[in-house]
Coordinates of C-alpha atoms in Angstrom, one line a residue:
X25 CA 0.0 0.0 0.0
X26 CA 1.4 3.4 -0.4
X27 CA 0.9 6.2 1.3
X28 CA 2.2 10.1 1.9
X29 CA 3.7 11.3 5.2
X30 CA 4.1 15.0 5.5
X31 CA 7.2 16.5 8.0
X32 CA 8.5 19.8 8.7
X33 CA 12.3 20.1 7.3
X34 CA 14.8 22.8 6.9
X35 CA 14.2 25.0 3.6
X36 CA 18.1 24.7 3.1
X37 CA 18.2 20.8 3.1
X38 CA 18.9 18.9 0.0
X39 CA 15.6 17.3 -0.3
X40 CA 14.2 20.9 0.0
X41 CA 16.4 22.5 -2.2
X42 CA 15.7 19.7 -4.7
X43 CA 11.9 20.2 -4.6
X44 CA 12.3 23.8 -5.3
X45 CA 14.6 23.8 -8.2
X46 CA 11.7 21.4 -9.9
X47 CA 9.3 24.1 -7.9
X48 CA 11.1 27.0 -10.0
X49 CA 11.7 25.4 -13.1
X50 CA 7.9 23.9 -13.6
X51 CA 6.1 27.9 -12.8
X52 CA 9.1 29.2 -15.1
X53 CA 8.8 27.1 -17.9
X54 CA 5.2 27.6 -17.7
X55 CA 6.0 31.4 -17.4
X56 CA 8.1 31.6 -20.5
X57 CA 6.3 29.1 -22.8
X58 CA 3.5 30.7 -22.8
X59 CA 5.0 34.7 -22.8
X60 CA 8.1 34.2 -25.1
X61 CA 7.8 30.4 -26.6
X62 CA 10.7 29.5 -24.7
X63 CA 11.8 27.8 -21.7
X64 CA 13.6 28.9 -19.0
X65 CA 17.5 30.1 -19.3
X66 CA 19.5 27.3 -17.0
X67 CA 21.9 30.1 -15.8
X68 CA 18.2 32.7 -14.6
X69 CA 17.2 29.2 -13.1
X70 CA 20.4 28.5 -11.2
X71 CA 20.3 32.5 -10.2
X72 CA 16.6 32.4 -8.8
X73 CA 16.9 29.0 -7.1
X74 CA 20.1 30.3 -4.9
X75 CA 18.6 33.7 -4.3
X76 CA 15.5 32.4 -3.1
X77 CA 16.1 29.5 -0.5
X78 CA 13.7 30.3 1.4
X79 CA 14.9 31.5 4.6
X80 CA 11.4 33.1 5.8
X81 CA 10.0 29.7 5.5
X82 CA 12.1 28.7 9.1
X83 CA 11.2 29.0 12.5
X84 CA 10.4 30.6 14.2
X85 CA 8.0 32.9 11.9
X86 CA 7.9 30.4 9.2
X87 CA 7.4 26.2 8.4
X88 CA 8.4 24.2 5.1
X89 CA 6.8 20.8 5.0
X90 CA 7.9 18.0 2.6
X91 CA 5.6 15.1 1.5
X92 CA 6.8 12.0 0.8
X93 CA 5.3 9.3 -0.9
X94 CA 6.2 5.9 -0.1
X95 CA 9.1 7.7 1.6
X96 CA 10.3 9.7 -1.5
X97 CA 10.2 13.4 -1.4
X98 CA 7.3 13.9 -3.2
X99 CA 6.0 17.5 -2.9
X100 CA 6.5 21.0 -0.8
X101 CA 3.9 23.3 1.1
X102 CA 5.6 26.6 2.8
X103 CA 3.8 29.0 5.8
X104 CA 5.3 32.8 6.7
X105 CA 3.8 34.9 9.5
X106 CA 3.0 38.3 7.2
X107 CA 1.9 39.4 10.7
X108 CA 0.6 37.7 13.9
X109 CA -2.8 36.9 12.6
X110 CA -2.0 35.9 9.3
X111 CA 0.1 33.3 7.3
X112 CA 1.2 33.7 3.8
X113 CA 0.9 29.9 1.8
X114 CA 4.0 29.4 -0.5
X115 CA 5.1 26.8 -2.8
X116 CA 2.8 24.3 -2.6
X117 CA 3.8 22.2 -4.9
X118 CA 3.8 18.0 -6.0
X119 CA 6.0 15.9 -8.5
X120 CA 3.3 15.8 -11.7
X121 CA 3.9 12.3 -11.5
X122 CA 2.5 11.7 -8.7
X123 CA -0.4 14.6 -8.5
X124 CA -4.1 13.4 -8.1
X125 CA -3.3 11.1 -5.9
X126 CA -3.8 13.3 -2.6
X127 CA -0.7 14.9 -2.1
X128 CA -1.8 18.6 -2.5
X129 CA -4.8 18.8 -0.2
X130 CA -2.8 17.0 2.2
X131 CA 0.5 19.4 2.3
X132 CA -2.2 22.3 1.9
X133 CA -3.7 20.9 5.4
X134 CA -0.3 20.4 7.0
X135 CA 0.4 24.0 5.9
X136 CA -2.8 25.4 7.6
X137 CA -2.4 23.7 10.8
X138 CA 1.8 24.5 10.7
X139 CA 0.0 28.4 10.2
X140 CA -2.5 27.9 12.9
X141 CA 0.9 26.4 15.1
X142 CA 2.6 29.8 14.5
X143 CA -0.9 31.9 15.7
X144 CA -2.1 32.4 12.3
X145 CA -6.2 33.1 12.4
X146 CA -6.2 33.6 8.5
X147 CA -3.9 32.5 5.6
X148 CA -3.4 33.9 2.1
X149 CA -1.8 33.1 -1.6
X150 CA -1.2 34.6 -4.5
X151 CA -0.7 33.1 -7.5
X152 CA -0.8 33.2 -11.3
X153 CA -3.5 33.0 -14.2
X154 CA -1.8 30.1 -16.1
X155 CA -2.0 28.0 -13.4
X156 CA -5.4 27.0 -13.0
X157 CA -4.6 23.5 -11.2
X158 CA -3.8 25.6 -8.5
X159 CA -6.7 28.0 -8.8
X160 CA -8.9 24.9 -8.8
X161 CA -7.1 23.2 -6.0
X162 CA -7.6 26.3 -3.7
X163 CA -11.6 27.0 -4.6
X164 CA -12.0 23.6 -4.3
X165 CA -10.1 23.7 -0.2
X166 CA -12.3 26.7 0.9
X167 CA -10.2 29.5 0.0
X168 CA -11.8 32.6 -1.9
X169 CA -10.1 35.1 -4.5
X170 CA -9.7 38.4 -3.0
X171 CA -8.1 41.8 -3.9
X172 CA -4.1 42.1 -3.6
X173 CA -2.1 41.7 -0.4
X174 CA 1.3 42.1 -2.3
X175 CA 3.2 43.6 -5.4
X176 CA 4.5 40.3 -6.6
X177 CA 4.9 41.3 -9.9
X178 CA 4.0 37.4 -11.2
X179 CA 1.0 37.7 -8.6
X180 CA -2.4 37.6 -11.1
X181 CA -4.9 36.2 -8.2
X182 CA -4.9 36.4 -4.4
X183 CA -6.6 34.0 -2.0
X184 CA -7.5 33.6 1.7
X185 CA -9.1 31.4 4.0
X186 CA -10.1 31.6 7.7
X187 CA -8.3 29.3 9.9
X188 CA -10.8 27.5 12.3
X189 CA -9.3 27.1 15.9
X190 CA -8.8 24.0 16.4

C-alpha cells in the first residue's frame, strides 16, 4: 500500500532545495512558454533558485513541510507569518507524477495547521492565471479570491481562508 507522510524540514536541506529547483523550473517554464515560446535560461534558473532558499520559511516565523510518498520526497507546502494573525501559503507544490493522488490537499492541510501552530487566524496566496490546477485546487479547499495583499509582480490572483481554531 502506499501512502504520503508529511514533516516539517529545513528550507536549506537537499531534499528541500531539490523540490524547489523542480518548484522553479515547472512555474518558469510555464511562465516563458507561454509569454516568449521558450523555456527557462539554466543560468536565470540557477540565479533564482540560490537567491531564493527560502529562509522566511524557518522558524520561528515560518514552516516548510515536505511530503513523501512511499518515503520519496514527493512534494513541498511553505507558511510565513505576514503578521501575527495571518500566514502567507507558498510553494505548494507536488512531483506531476505523482499529483491526483492526494498529495496537495494533504500538504495544503499540513500547511494550515503549521500556520495555525505559528498563531495564524487567516492565511493567504497569490498566485498566477496560467496556473489553474492551482486556482482549482484552492476554490476547491475553501479558499476565496480576494483583492491584492502584495506587489509580486508574477501575482495575477490572491486567496484567503479563515483558519478554524482547532
Amino acid at each position: 500500500m502506499t501512502s504520503w507522510t508529511v514533516t516539517p524540514e529545513r528550507p536549506d536541506s537537499p531534499v528541500a532545495l531539490a523540490l524547489w529547483r523542480a518548484y522553479y523550473t515547472e512555474v518558469s517554464d510555464r511562465w516563458y512558454l507561454l509569454h516568449e515560446g521558450r523555456r527557462t535560461d539554466p543560468a536565470e534558473l540557477d540565479r533564482e533558485v540560490a537567491a531564493r532558499t527560502g529562509p522566511e520559511l524557518a522558524p520561528p516565523t515560518g514552516r516548510l513541510l515536505i511530503a513523501r510518498y512511499d518515503g520519496e520526497p514527493a512534494g513541498s507546502a511553505g507558511v510565513r507569518l505576514l503578521d501575527p494573525a495571518t500566514a502567507e501559503l507558498t510553494r505548494v507544490f507536488v512531483r506531476e507524477e505523482l499529483r491526483g493522488r492526494g498529495g496537495a490537499p494533504l500538504l495544503v492541510a499540513a500547511a494550515e495547521e503549521a500556520a495555525r501552530a505559528l498563531g495564524a487566524r487567516r492565511i493567504v496566496l497569490d498566485t498566477r492565471s496560467d496556473l489553474v490546477e492551482a486556482r482549482a485546487l484552492y476554490a476547491r479547499l475553501g479558499y476565496t479570491e480576494t483583492g491584492p495583499h502584495n506587489d509580486d509582480v508574477y501575482a495575477e490572483h490572491w486567496f484567503r481562508k479563515e483558519l478554524a481554531l482547532t
